[in-house]
mmCIF file of C-alpha atoms and ligand atoms in Angstrom:
data_model
loop_
_atom_site.group_PDB
_atom_site.id
_atom_site.type_symbol
_atom_site.label_atom_id
_atom_site.label_comp_id
_atom_site.label_asym_id
_atom_site.label_seq_id
_atom_site.Cartn_x
_atom_site.Cartn_y
_atom_site.Cartn_z
ATOM 1 C CA MET A 1 -103.144 -185.615 -89.270
ATOM 2 C CA ALA A 2 -101.327 -182.776 -90.968
ATOM 3 C CA ARG A 3 -97.822 -183.526 -91.960
ATOM 4 C CA VAL A 4 -95.838 -180.812 -93.873
ATOM 5 C CA TYR A 5 -93.111 -181.243 -96.390
ATOM 6 C CA ASN A 6 -90.125 -180.375 -94.256
ATOM 7 C CA PHE A 7 -87.113 -179.171 -96.185
ATOM 8 C CA SER A 8 -84.925 -178.721 -93.123
ATOM 9 C CA ALA A 9 -81.166 -179.206 -93.509
ATOM 10 C CA GLY A 10 -80.985 -181.087 -90.189
ATOM 11 C CA PRO A 11 -82.415 -182.360 -88.058
ATOM 12 C CA ALA A 12 -84.396 -183.340 -91.050
ATOM 13 C CA ALA A 13 -87.585 -185.192 -91.950
ATOM 14 C CA LEU A 14 -87.806 -188.944 -91.196
ATOM 15 C CA PRO A 15 -89.688 -191.432 -93.171
ATOM 16 C CA LEU A 16 -93.331 -191.512 -92.009
ATOM 17 C CA PRO A 17 -93.448 -195.377 -91.797
ATOM 18 C CA VAL A 18 -90.426 -195.314 -89.461
ATOM 19 C CA LEU A 19 -92.128 -192.784 -87.192
ATOM 20 C CA GLU A 20 -95.357 -194.816 -87.218
ATOM 21 C CA LYS A 21 -93.555 -197.989 -86.362
ATOM 22 C CA ALA A 22 -91.664 -196.338 -83.574
ATOM 23 C CA ALA A 23 -94.858 -194.902 -82.247
ATOM 24 C CA ALA A 24 -96.586 -198.317 -82.324
ATOM 25 C CA GLU A 25 -93.575 -199.766 -80.346
ATOM 26 C CA MET A 26 -93.178 -196.848 -78.080
ATOM 27 C CA THR A 27 -94.512 -198.141 -74.799
ATOM 28 C CA ASP A 28 -94.191 -201.868 -75.334
ATOM 29 C CA TYR A 29 -91.391 -202.969 -77.562
ATOM 30 C CA ARG A 30 -92.364 -206.341 -79.014
ATOM 31 C CA GLY A 31 -93.904 -207.839 -75.837
ATOM 32 C CA THR A 32 -91.097 -206.691 -73.455
ATOM 33 C CA GLY A 33 -93.544 -204.385 -71.638
ATOM 34 C CA MET A 34 -91.142 -201.488 -71.932
ATOM 35 C CA SER A 35 -89.958 -198.846 -74.316
ATOM 36 C CA VAL A 36 -86.548 -199.237 -76.006
ATOM 37 C CA MET A 37 -85.656 -196.054 -74.114
ATOM 38 C CA GLU A 38 -86.159 -197.922 -70.808
ATOM 39 C CA MET A 39 -84.135 -200.992 -71.730
ATOM 40 C CA SER A 40 -80.691 -201.925 -70.449
ATOM 41 C CA HIS A 41 -78.194 -201.562 -73.247
ATOM 42 C CA ARG A 42 -76.770 -204.912 -72.010
ATOM 43 C CA SER A 43 -80.057 -206.752 -72.485
ATOM 44 C CA GLN A 44 -80.557 -209.421 -75.111
ATOM 45 C CA GLU A 45 -83.285 -207.360 -76.812
ATOM 46 C CA TYR A 46 -81.053 -204.287 -77.083
ATOM 47 C CA SER A 47 -78.089 -206.355 -78.308
ATOM 48 C CA ASP A 48 -80.377 -207.675 -81.096
ATOM 49 C CA ILE A 49 -81.387 -204.055 -81.936
ATOM 50 C CA ILE A 50 -77.854 -202.745 -82.249
ATOM 51 C CA GLU A 51 -76.508 -205.739 -84.060
ATOM 52 C CA THR A 52 -79.423 -205.790 -86.585
ATOM 53 C CA ALA A 53 -78.887 -202.118 -87.170
ATOM 54 C CA ARG A 54 -75.177 -202.611 -87.749
ATOM 55 C CA ASP A 55 -75.742 -205.532 -90.085
ATOM 56 C CA ARG A 56 -78.285 -203.553 -92.170
ATOM 57 C CA PHE A 57 -75.932 -200.594 -92.396
ATOM 58 C CA ARG A 58 -73.085 -202.799 -93.507
ATOM 59 C CA ARG A 59 -75.318 -204.404 -96.187
ATOM 60 C CA LEU A 60 -76.702 -201.137 -97.381
ATOM 61 C CA MET A 61 -73.169 -199.596 -97.801
ATOM 62 C CA ASP A 62 -71.561 -202.813 -98.893
ATOM 63 C CA ILE A 63 -68.833 -202.383 -96.354
ATOM 64 C CA PRO A 64 -65.828 -204.678 -96.699
ATOM 65 C CA ASP A 65 -64.821 -206.876 -93.780
ATOM 66 C CA ASN A 66 -61.692 -204.915 -92.960
ATOM 67 C CA TYR A 67 -63.799 -202.025 -91.795
ATOM 68 C CA HIS A 68 -65.410 -201.397 -88.356
ATOM 69 C CA VAL A 69 -68.797 -199.690 -87.922
ATOM 70 C CA LEU A 70 -69.056 -197.610 -84.839
ATOM 71 C CA PHE A 71 -72.152 -195.939 -83.241
ATOM 72 C CA LEU A 72 -70.673 -192.981 -81.340
ATOM 73 C CA GLN A 73 -71.892 -189.685 -79.756
ATOM 74 C CA GLY A 74 -70.816 -186.105 -80.080
ATOM 75 C CA GLY A 75 -71.875 -185.573 -83.613
ATOM 76 C CA ALA A 76 -69.768 -185.107 -86.601
ATOM 77 C CA SER A 77 -68.180 -182.171 -84.776
ATOM 78 C CA SER A 78 -66.496 -184.598 -82.408
ATOM 79 C CA GLN A 79 -65.038 -186.459 -85.349
ATOM 80 C CA PHE A 80 -63.323 -183.204 -86.351
ATOM 81 C CA ALA A 81 -61.097 -183.821 -83.282
ATOM 82 C CA MET A 82 -61.221 -187.632 -83.148
ATOM 83 C CA VAL A 83 -59.763 -188.033 -86.611
ATOM 84 C CA PRO A 84 -56.531 -186.126 -86.002
ATOM 85 C CA LEU A 85 -56.171 -187.490 -82.467
ATOM 86 C CA ASN A 86 -56.283 -191.069 -83.804
ATOM 87 C CA LEU A 87 -54.458 -190.606 -87.174
ATOM 88 C CA PHE A 88 -51.709 -188.146 -86.303
ATOM 89 C CA SER A 89 -49.757 -190.867 -84.625
ATOM 90 C CA GLY A 90 -48.717 -192.024 -88.088
ATOM 91 C CA GLY A 91 -47.098 -188.596 -88.859
ATOM 92 C CA ALA A 92 -48.277 -185.268 -87.504
ATOM 93 C CA ARG A 93 -49.304 -183.736 -90.823
ATOM 94 C CA ALA A 94 -52.551 -183.838 -92.808
ATOM 95 C CA ASP A 95 -54.052 -182.407 -96.014
ATOM 96 C CA TYR A 96 -57.492 -180.782 -95.979
ATOM 97 C CA VAL A 97 -59.655 -179.393 -98.680
ATOM 98 C CA ASN A 98 -61.659 -176.425 -97.687
ATOM 99 C CA THR A 99 -65.150 -176.445 -99.178
ATOM 100 C CA GLY A 100 -67.159 -174.609 -96.555
ATOM 101 C CA ALA A 101 -67.974 -174.005 -92.971
ATOM 102 C CA TRP A 102 -67.832 -177.636 -91.935
ATOM 103 C CA SER A 103 -64.439 -178.142 -93.557
ATOM 104 C CA LYS A 104 -63.221 -175.034 -91.775
ATOM 105 C CA LYS A 105 -64.308 -176.445 -88.428
ATOM 106 C CA ALA A 106 -62.567 -179.718 -89.162
ATOM 107 C CA ILE A 107 -59.398 -177.797 -90.104
ATOM 108 C CA ALA A 108 -59.516 -175.705 -86.885
ATOM 109 C CA GLU A 109 -59.756 -178.858 -84.705
ATOM 110 C CA ALA A 110 -56.926 -180.626 -86.569
ATOM 111 C CA LYS A 111 -54.638 -177.623 -86.210
ATOM 112 C CA ARG A 112 -54.612 -178.241 -82.386
ATOM 113 C CA TRP A 113 -52.877 -181.568 -82.900
ATOM 114 C CA GLY A 114 -50.531 -181.208 -85.807
ATOM 115 C CA ASP A 115 -49.599 -179.524 -89.108
ATOM 116 C CA VAL A 116 -52.487 -178.888 -91.384
ATOM 117 C CA ASN A 117 -52.025 -178.095 -95.007
ATOM 118 C CA VAL A 118 -55.028 -176.628 -96.758
ATOM 119 C CA VAL A 119 -54.361 -177.909 -100.307
ATOM 120 C CA ALA A 120 -57.303 -176.086 -101.966
ATOM 121 C CA SER A 121 -60.266 -173.930 -101.115
ATOM 122 C CA SER A 122 -63.340 -172.594 -102.797
ATOM 123 C CA GLU A 123 -63.788 -169.716 -100.345
ATOM 124 C CA ASP A 124 -63.089 -167.190 -103.175
ATOM 125 C CA LYS A 125 -66.620 -167.820 -104.536
ATOM 126 C CA THR A 126 -68.601 -168.429 -101.350
ATOM 127 C CA PHE A 127 -67.822 -172.153 -101.631
ATOM 128 C CA SER A 128 -70.130 -172.527 -104.652
ATOM 129 C CA TYR A 129 -67.839 -175.136 -106.300
ATOM 130 C CA ILE A 130 -65.471 -177.979 -105.597
ATOM 131 C CA PRO A 131 -61.835 -177.146 -106.300
ATOM 132 C CA LYS A 132 -59.998 -179.145 -109.004
ATOM 133 C CA LEU A 133 -57.694 -181.582 -107.198
ATOM 134 C CA GLU A 134 -54.637 -183.178 -108.683
ATOM 135 C CA ARG A 135 -52.559 -186.033 -107.270
ATOM 136 C CA ASP A 136 -49.414 -183.874 -106.809
ATOM 137 C CA MET A 137 -51.254 -181.367 -104.607
ATOM 138 C CA PHE A 138 -51.158 -183.888 -101.748
ATOM 139 C CA SER A 139 -48.085 -184.422 -99.492
ATOM 140 C CA PRO A 140 -46.774 -187.988 -99.748
ATOM 141 C CA ASP A 141 -46.094 -187.964 -96.004
ATOM 142 C CA ALA A 142 -49.545 -186.826 -94.972
ATOM 143 C CA ALA A 143 -51.220 -189.027 -92.305
ATOM 144 C CA TYR A 144 -54.524 -188.551 -94.189
ATOM 145 C CA VAL A 145 -56.463 -186.389 -96.622
ATOM 146 C CA HIS A 146 -59.669 -184.872 -95.357
ATOM 147 C CA ILE A 147 -62.646 -183.888 -97.583
ATOM 148 C CA THR A 148 -66.315 -182.849 -96.940
ATOM 149 C CA LEU A 149 -68.151 -185.053 -99.331
ATOM 150 C CA ASN A 150 -71.346 -183.033 -99.514
ATOM 151 C CA ASN A 151 -71.446 -179.426 -98.469
ATOM 152 C CA THR A 152 -74.784 -178.946 -96.752
ATOM 153 C CA ILE A 153 -74.792 -175.148 -96.673
ATOM 154 C CA TYR A 154 -73.601 -174.407 -100.246
ATOM 155 C CA GLY A 155 -75.220 -177.400 -102.024
ATOM 156 C CA THR A 156 -71.988 -178.802 -103.601
ATOM 157 C CA ARG A 157 -70.718 -182.410 -103.717
ATOM 158 C CA TYR A 158 -67.770 -184.344 -104.963
ATOM 159 C CA THR A 159 -68.855 -186.182 -108.008
ATOM 160 C CA LYS A 160 -65.374 -187.655 -108.313
ATOM 161 C CA LEU A 161 -62.975 -188.609 -105.544
ATOM 162 C CA PRO A 162 -59.572 -187.056 -105.419
ATOM 163 C CA SER A 163 -56.730 -189.399 -106.310
ATOM 164 C CA VAL A 164 -54.606 -189.633 -103.197
ATOM 165 C CA GLY A 165 -52.612 -192.862 -103.763
ATOM 166 C CA ASN A 166 -51.944 -194.693 -100.526
ATOM 167 C CA ILE A 167 -52.809 -191.813 -98.184
ATOM 168 C CA PRO A 168 -55.982 -192.672 -96.242
ATOM 169 C CA LEU A 169 -58.861 -190.580 -97.519
ATOM 170 C CA VAL A 170 -61.128 -189.323 -94.604
ATOM 171 C CA THR A 171 -64.554 -187.908 -95.291
ATOM 172 C CA ASP A 172 -67.312 -186.111 -93.533
ATOM 173 C CA ALA A 173 -70.367 -187.554 -95.202
ATOM 174 C CA SER A 174 -72.954 -186.212 -92.736
ATOM 175 C CA SER A 175 -75.358 -184.842 -95.421
ATOM 176 C CA CYS A 176 -75.001 -187.409 -98.129
ATOM 177 C CA ILE A 177 -74.411 -190.807 -96.498
ATOM 178 C CA LEU A 178 -76.818 -193.446 -97.830
ATOM 179 C CA SER A 179 -78.034 -191.113 -100.584
ATOM 180 C CA GLU A 180 -75.955 -192.591 -103.456
ATOM 181 C CA ARG A 181 -73.622 -195.543 -103.806
ATOM 182 C CA ILE A 182 -70.100 -194.948 -102.628
ATOM 183 C CA ASP A 183 -67.100 -197.297 -102.813
ATOM 184 C CA VAL A 184 -66.178 -197.643 -99.117
ATOM 185 C CA SER A 185 -62.800 -199.321 -100.033
ATOM 186 C CA LYS A 186 -61.682 -195.862 -101.432
ATOM 187 C CA PHE A 187 -61.803 -194.383 -97.912
ATOM 188 C CA GLY A 188 -59.873 -194.815 -94.653
ATOM 189 C CA ILE A 189 -62.626 -193.219 -92.576
ATOM 190 C CA ILE A 190 -66.245 -192.191 -93.358
ATOM 191 C CA TYR A 191 -68.101 -190.322 -90.628
ATOM 192 C CA ALA A 192 -71.599 -188.867 -90.421
ATOM 193 C CA GLY A 193 -73.854 -187.254 -87.850
ATOM 194 C CA ALA A 194 -77.198 -189.067 -88.021
ATOM 195 C CA GLN A 195 -79.667 -186.135 -88.152
ATOM 196 C CA LYS A 196 -79.750 -185.709 -91.922
ATOM 197 C CA ASN A 197 -80.007 -189.017 -93.645
ATOM 198 C CA ILE A 198 -79.686 -191.684 -90.901
ATOM 199 C CA GLY A 199 -82.065 -190.969 -88.037
ATOM 200 C CA PRO A 200 -82.558 -188.584 -85.113
ATOM 201 C CA ALA A 201 -79.745 -186.462 -83.701
ATOM 202 C CA GLY A 202 -77.661 -188.128 -81.040
ATOM 203 C CA VAL A 203 -75.752 -190.850 -82.823
ATOM 204 C CA THR A 204 -72.757 -190.575 -85.115
ATOM 205 C CA LEU A 205 -71.794 -193.314 -87.570
ATOM 206 C CA VAL A 206 -68.082 -193.921 -88.126
ATOM 207 C CA VAL A 207 -66.761 -196.425 -90.650
ATOM 208 C CA VAL A 208 -63.072 -196.991 -90.003
ATOM 209 C CA ARG A 209 -60.555 -199.205 -91.778
ATOM 210 C CA GLU A 210 -58.947 -201.770 -89.406
ATOM 211 C CA ASP A 211 -55.302 -200.540 -89.932
ATOM 212 C CA LEU A 212 -56.242 -197.004 -88.838
ATOM 213 C CA VAL A 213 -57.488 -198.222 -85.412
ATOM 214 C CA GLY A 214 -54.832 -198.482 -82.787
ATOM 215 C CA ASP A 215 -52.328 -195.876 -81.887
ATOM 216 C CA ALA A 216 -53.757 -192.491 -80.866
ATOM 217 C CA LEU A 217 -51.859 -189.508 -79.662
ATOM 218 C CA GLU A 218 -50.783 -190.059 -75.991
ATOM 219 C CA ALA A 219 -53.105 -187.435 -74.491
ATOM 220 C CA THR A 220 -56.263 -188.814 -76.338
ATOM 221 C CA PRO A 221 -59.047 -189.377 -73.809
ATOM 222 C CA THR A 222 -60.354 -192.972 -73.709
ATOM 223 C CA MET A 223 -63.662 -191.969 -75.178
ATOM 224 C CA PHE A 224 -61.899 -190.378 -78.150
ATOM 225 C CA ARG A 225 -59.949 -193.398 -79.156
ATOM 226 C CA TYR A 226 -61.408 -195.492 -81.983
ATOM 227 C CA ALA A 227 -59.735 -198.550 -80.412
ATOM 228 C CA THR A 228 -61.939 -198.123 -77.258
ATOM 229 C CA HIS A 229 -65.147 -198.406 -79.223
ATOM 230 C CA VAL A 230 -63.936 -201.042 -81.657
ATOM 231 C CA LYS A 231 -62.921 -203.333 -78.751
ATOM 232 C CA ALA A 232 -66.209 -202.765 -76.927
ATOM 233 C CA GLY A 233 -68.462 -203.027 -80.066
ATOM 234 C CA SER A 234 -69.744 -199.455 -79.443
ATOM 235 C CA MET A 235 -70.751 -200.546 -75.876
ATOM 236 C CA PHE A 236 -67.927 -199.099 -73.896
ATOM 237 C CA ASN A 237 -70.435 -196.867 -72.191
ATOM 238 C CA THR A 238 -74.188 -196.422 -72.665
ATOM 239 C CA PRO A 239 -74.703 -195.795 -76.341
ATOM 240 C CA PRO A 240 -77.519 -193.489 -77.561
ATOM 241 C CA THR A 241 -79.915 -196.397 -77.444
ATOM 242 C CA TYR A 242 -83.101 -194.931 -78.832
ATOM 243 C CA ALA A 243 -81.313 -193.070 -81.741
ATOM 244 C CA ILE A 244 -79.609 -196.291 -82.754
ATOM 245 C CA TYR A 245 -82.996 -198.095 -82.635
ATOM 246 C CA LEU A 246 -84.492 -195.426 -84.913
ATOM 247 C CA ALA A 247 -81.541 -195.466 -87.248
ATOM 248 C CA GLY A 248 -82.085 -199.303 -87.447
ATOM 249 C CA LEU A 249 -85.725 -198.651 -88.556
ATOM 250 C CA VAL A 250 -84.548 -196.235 -91.206
ATOM 251 C CA PHE A 251 -82.042 -198.872 -92.428
ATOM 252 C CA GLU A 252 -84.948 -201.369 -92.605
ATOM 253 C CA TRP A 253 -87.048 -198.934 -94.521
ATOM 254 C CA LEU A 254 -84.210 -198.343 -96.948
ATOM 255 C CA GLU A 255 -83.637 -202.079 -97.488
ATOM 256 C CA ASP A 256 -87.309 -202.602 -98.048
ATOM 257 C CA ARG A 257 -87.250 -199.929 -100.708
ATOM 258 C CA GLY A 258 -84.416 -201.689 -102.637
ATOM 259 C CA GLY A 259 -81.354 -200.224 -100.877
ATOM 260 C CA ILE A 260 -79.048 -197.422 -101.988
ATOM 261 C CA SER A 261 -79.202 -197.981 -105.706
ATOM 262 C CA ALA A 262 -82.957 -197.608 -105.573
ATOM 263 C CA ILE A 263 -83.040 -194.537 -103.369
ATOM 264 C CA GLU A 264 -80.182 -193.048 -105.524
ATOM 265 C CA GLU A 265 -82.546 -193.175 -108.584
ATOM 266 C CA VAL A 266 -85.284 -191.378 -106.612
ATOM 267 C CA ASN A 267 -82.798 -188.796 -105.244
ATOM 268 C CA LYS A 268 -81.540 -188.108 -108.807
ATOM 269 C CA ARG A 269 -85.053 -187.624 -110.184
ATOM 270 C CA LYS A 270 -85.830 -185.317 -107.233
ATOM 271 C CA ALA A 271 -82.731 -183.227 -107.755
ATOM 272 C CA ALA A 272 -83.243 -183.102 -111.580
ATOM 273 C CA LEU A 273 -86.773 -181.863 -111.175
ATOM 274 C CA LEU A 274 -85.565 -178.962 -109.000
ATOM 275 C CA TYR A 275 -82.432 -178.156 -111.024
ATOM 276 C CA ASP A 276 -84.245 -178.340 -114.407
ATOM 277 C CA PHE A 277 -86.751 -175.890 -113.125
ATOM 278 C CA LEU A 278 -84.053 -173.494 -111.696
ATOM 279 C CA ASP A 279 -82.143 -173.684 -115.034
ATOM 280 C CA SER A 280 -85.267 -172.735 -116.976
ATOM 281 C CA SER A 281 -86.543 -170.098 -114.583
ATOM 282 C CA SER A 282 -86.311 -166.356 -115.278
ATOM 283 C CA LEU A 283 -86.737 -165.550 -111.631
ATOM 284 C CA PHE A 284 -85.199 -168.246 -109.513
ATOM 285 C CA LYS A 285 -81.441 -169.029 -109.660
ATOM 286 C CA GLY A 286 -79.451 -171.929 -108.319
ATOM 287 C CA THR A 287 -76.271 -170.827 -106.535
ATOM 288 C CA ALA A 288 -73.958 -173.930 -106.908
ATOM 289 C CA ALA A 289 -71.735 -174.718 -109.855
ATOM 290 C CA THR A 290 -73.671 -176.884 -112.257
ATOM 291 C CA GLU A 291 -71.044 -179.716 -112.313
ATOM 292 C CA ASP A 292 -70.720 -179.898 -108.521
ATOM 293 C CA ARG A 293 -74.384 -179.808 -107.581
ATOM 294 C CA SER A 294 -75.554 -181.733 -104.533
ATOM 295 C CA LEU A 295 -78.370 -184.266 -104.680
ATOM 296 C CA MET A 296 -79.322 -183.479 -101.183
ATOM 297 C CA ASN A 297 -79.154 -179.682 -100.562
ATOM 298 C CA VAL A 298 -80.335 -177.283 -103.232
ATOM 299 C CA PRO A 299 -79.692 -173.503 -102.500
ATOM 300 C CA PHE A 300 -81.387 -170.941 -104.682
ATOM 301 C CA VAL A 301 -82.181 -167.245 -104.678
ATOM 302 C CA LEU A 302 -84.664 -164.741 -106.006
ATOM 303 C CA PRO A 303 -83.596 -161.280 -107.299
ATOM 304 C CA THR A 304 -84.397 -159.432 -104.092
ATOM 305 C CA GLU A 305 -84.346 -160.000 -100.318
ATOM 306 C CA GLU A 306 -87.981 -158.990 -100.209
ATOM 307 C CA LEU A 307 -88.989 -161.637 -102.785
ATOM 308 C CA ASN A 308 -86.940 -164.341 -100.790
ATOM 309 C CA ALA A 309 -88.917 -163.408 -97.648
ATOM 310 C CA THR A 310 -92.258 -163.521 -99.422
ATOM 311 C CA PHE A 311 -91.463 -166.784 -101.003
ATOM 312 C CA ILE A 312 -90.477 -168.445 -97.723
ATOM 313 C CA LYS A 313 -93.556 -167.147 -96.040
ATOM 314 C CA GLN A 314 -96.011 -168.146 -98.818
ATOM 315 C CA ALA A 315 -94.376 -171.613 -99.220
ATOM 316 C CA ALA A 316 -94.846 -172.261 -95.474
ATOM 317 C CA GLN A 317 -98.534 -171.353 -95.826
ATOM 318 C CA ASN A 318 -98.714 -174.109 -98.455
ATOM 319 C CA GLY A 319 -97.187 -176.749 -96.250
ATOM 320 C CA LEU A 320 -93.664 -176.401 -97.654
ATOM 321 C CA VAL A 321 -91.561 -175.462 -94.594
ATOM 322 C CA THR A 322 -87.995 -174.767 -93.436
ATOM 323 C CA LEU A 323 -86.894 -173.394 -96.819
ATOM 324 C CA LYS A 324 -84.743 -170.526 -95.490
ATOM 325 C CA GLY A 325 -81.184 -170.695 -96.693
ATOM 326 C CA HIS A 326 -78.193 -170.576 -94.452
ATOM 327 C CA ARG A 327 -77.300 -167.019 -93.542
ATOM 328 C CA SER A 328 -73.909 -167.210 -95.384
ATOM 329 C CA VAL A 329 -75.575 -167.930 -98.711
ATOM 330 C CA GLY A 330 -78.907 -166.245 -98.162
ATOM 331 C CA GLY A 331 -82.112 -167.025 -100.180
ATOM 332 C CA MET A 332 -83.527 -170.488 -99.926
ATOM 333 C CA ARG A 333 -82.312 -174.014 -99.490
ATOM 334 C CA ALA A 334 -84.365 -177.137 -100.144
ATOM 335 C CA SER A 335 -82.831 -180.103 -98.399
ATOM 336 C CA ILE A 336 -84.229 -183.193 -100.105
ATOM 337 C CA TYR A 337 -82.749 -186.088 -98.177
ATOM 338 C CA ASN A 338 -83.850 -189.727 -98.576
ATOM 339 C CA ALA A 339 -86.980 -189.173 -96.487
ATOM 340 C CA MET A 340 -88.287 -186.422 -98.764
ATOM 341 C CA PRO A 341 -90.711 -188.118 -101.165
ATOM 342 C CA LEU A 342 -90.819 -187.266 -104.929
ATOM 343 C CA GLU A 343 -94.250 -185.642 -104.387
ATOM 344 C CA GLY A 344 -92.704 -183.210 -101.894
ATOM 345 C CA VAL A 345 -90.334 -181.827 -104.654
ATOM 346 C CA GLU A 346 -93.111 -181.898 -107.238
ATOM 347 C CA LYS A 347 -95.246 -179.753 -104.903
ATOM 348 C CA LEU A 348 -92.301 -177.413 -104.322
ATOM 349 C CA VAL A 349 -91.559 -177.023 -108.016
ATOM 350 C CA ALA A 350 -95.297 -176.488 -108.767
ATOM 351 C CA PHE A 351 -95.355 -173.762 -106.060
ATOM 352 C CA MET A 352 -92.208 -172.139 -107.439
ATOM 353 C CA LYS A 353 -93.798 -172.040 -111.003
ATOM 354 C CA LYS A 354 -96.919 -170.419 -109.594
ATOM 355 C CA PHE A 355 -94.783 -167.899 -107.623
ATOM 356 C CA GLU A 356 -92.823 -167.045 -110.827
ATOM 357 C CA THR A 357 -95.931 -166.389 -112.774
ATOM 358 C CA GLU A 358 -97.382 -164.169 -110.044
ATOM 359 C CA ASN A 359 -94.191 -162.205 -109.454
ATOM 360 C CA ALA A 360 -92.710 -161.908 -113.007
HETATM 361 C C1 PLP B 401 -74.644 -181.025 -90.000
HETATM 362 C C2 PLP B 401 -73.166 -181.276 -90.386
HETATM 363 C C3 PLP B 401 -72.144 -181.310 -89.487
HETATM 364 C C4 PLP B 401 -72.367 -181.090 -87.959
HETATM 365 O O1 PLP B 401 -72.858 -182.278 -87.413
HETATM 366 P P1 PLP B 401 -73.142 -182.427 -85.840
HETATM 367 O O2 PLP B 401 -73.582 -183.740 -85.712
HETATM 368 O O3 PLP B 401 -74.055 -181.328 -85.444
HETATM 369 O O4 PLP B 401 -71.782 -182.212 -85.126
HETATM 370 C C5 PLP B 401 -70.934 -181.616 -89.896
HETATM 371 N N1 PLP B 401 -70.630 -181.717 -91.201
HETATM 372 C C6 PLP B 401 -71.606 -181.681 -92.130
HETATM 373 C C7 PLP B 401 -71.264 -181.874 -93.611
HETATM 374 C C8 PLP B 401 -72.879 -181.401 -91.770
HETATM 375 O O5 PLP B 401 -73.881 -181.316 -92.706
#
């Protein structure tokens, strides 16, 4: 069997033991004689699957009791609308920080439903840094403050949360959830599409504080109300059953490996290996501001477009695939989510060193 090291930004690599377990259970889930895909979501077996997944996720993230965990559909992109629809009832004004393409999309959706104040932006330098944020930049009457915790395309992340006082802090954590410890109690809402660090595409995780569930704007469709899904335990309609099952296997894998603090150590080693090489290289160059570097997405460039293309091609021939950067940044991007083993990054750095010697 030939498995490559897949540096895709998303959908991204999944842990091999998870895929193997899913394969073993594919046609007969634990003696039921059927696949999880064929199972009623109201069955006892499925109820155990979703509840176990939820419990594992709560343990991994150390989620306080006054937060609900929802398994929804529609991706992080649906949350761009769901957040304002549900939170604007407490004042139709919100503060957003613009740190890239995903922030912009969130801002555009929120603007449909109320006043949006973009308090800071890093667009002046192709979103290569996180703007400095001070308490007095936020409006005291804002219904919430929205940040994109890790910027998948530009490889930046918040290493420190903005101080927002009592205003609920809402974050898109799609590309960094479960990668390092975060204090859930600092947030009103945390949401994430699954296809980077949770599981396959198709399920969206939402962690929402109890007091933010309830009133939504009058026109909000039933499916877009947090209250609908809280009340029904994410079973208002058919949930993405197989994606949740697989996410549950990923949570189990993470717990078996020692949880978030253990994977955080591995992630820091992986990122350091890559950044240390980039900092010492005479040919490759990282594009994100040093102090705001992501642990998950590492964009870098070579001096010419021709070298970028040659590197991507030769890397793929060596089993290091999906390294092409996003078109807005160019060059390369190595996404090194939880499922990327340390050896994958070691192989990549060794290949980069060899490429540097050959092309110096
Ligand atoms: C991938 C990504 C999204 C888009 O997620 P969908 O599930 O495709 O809607 C949004 N925000 C961030 C930070 C992402 O990395």
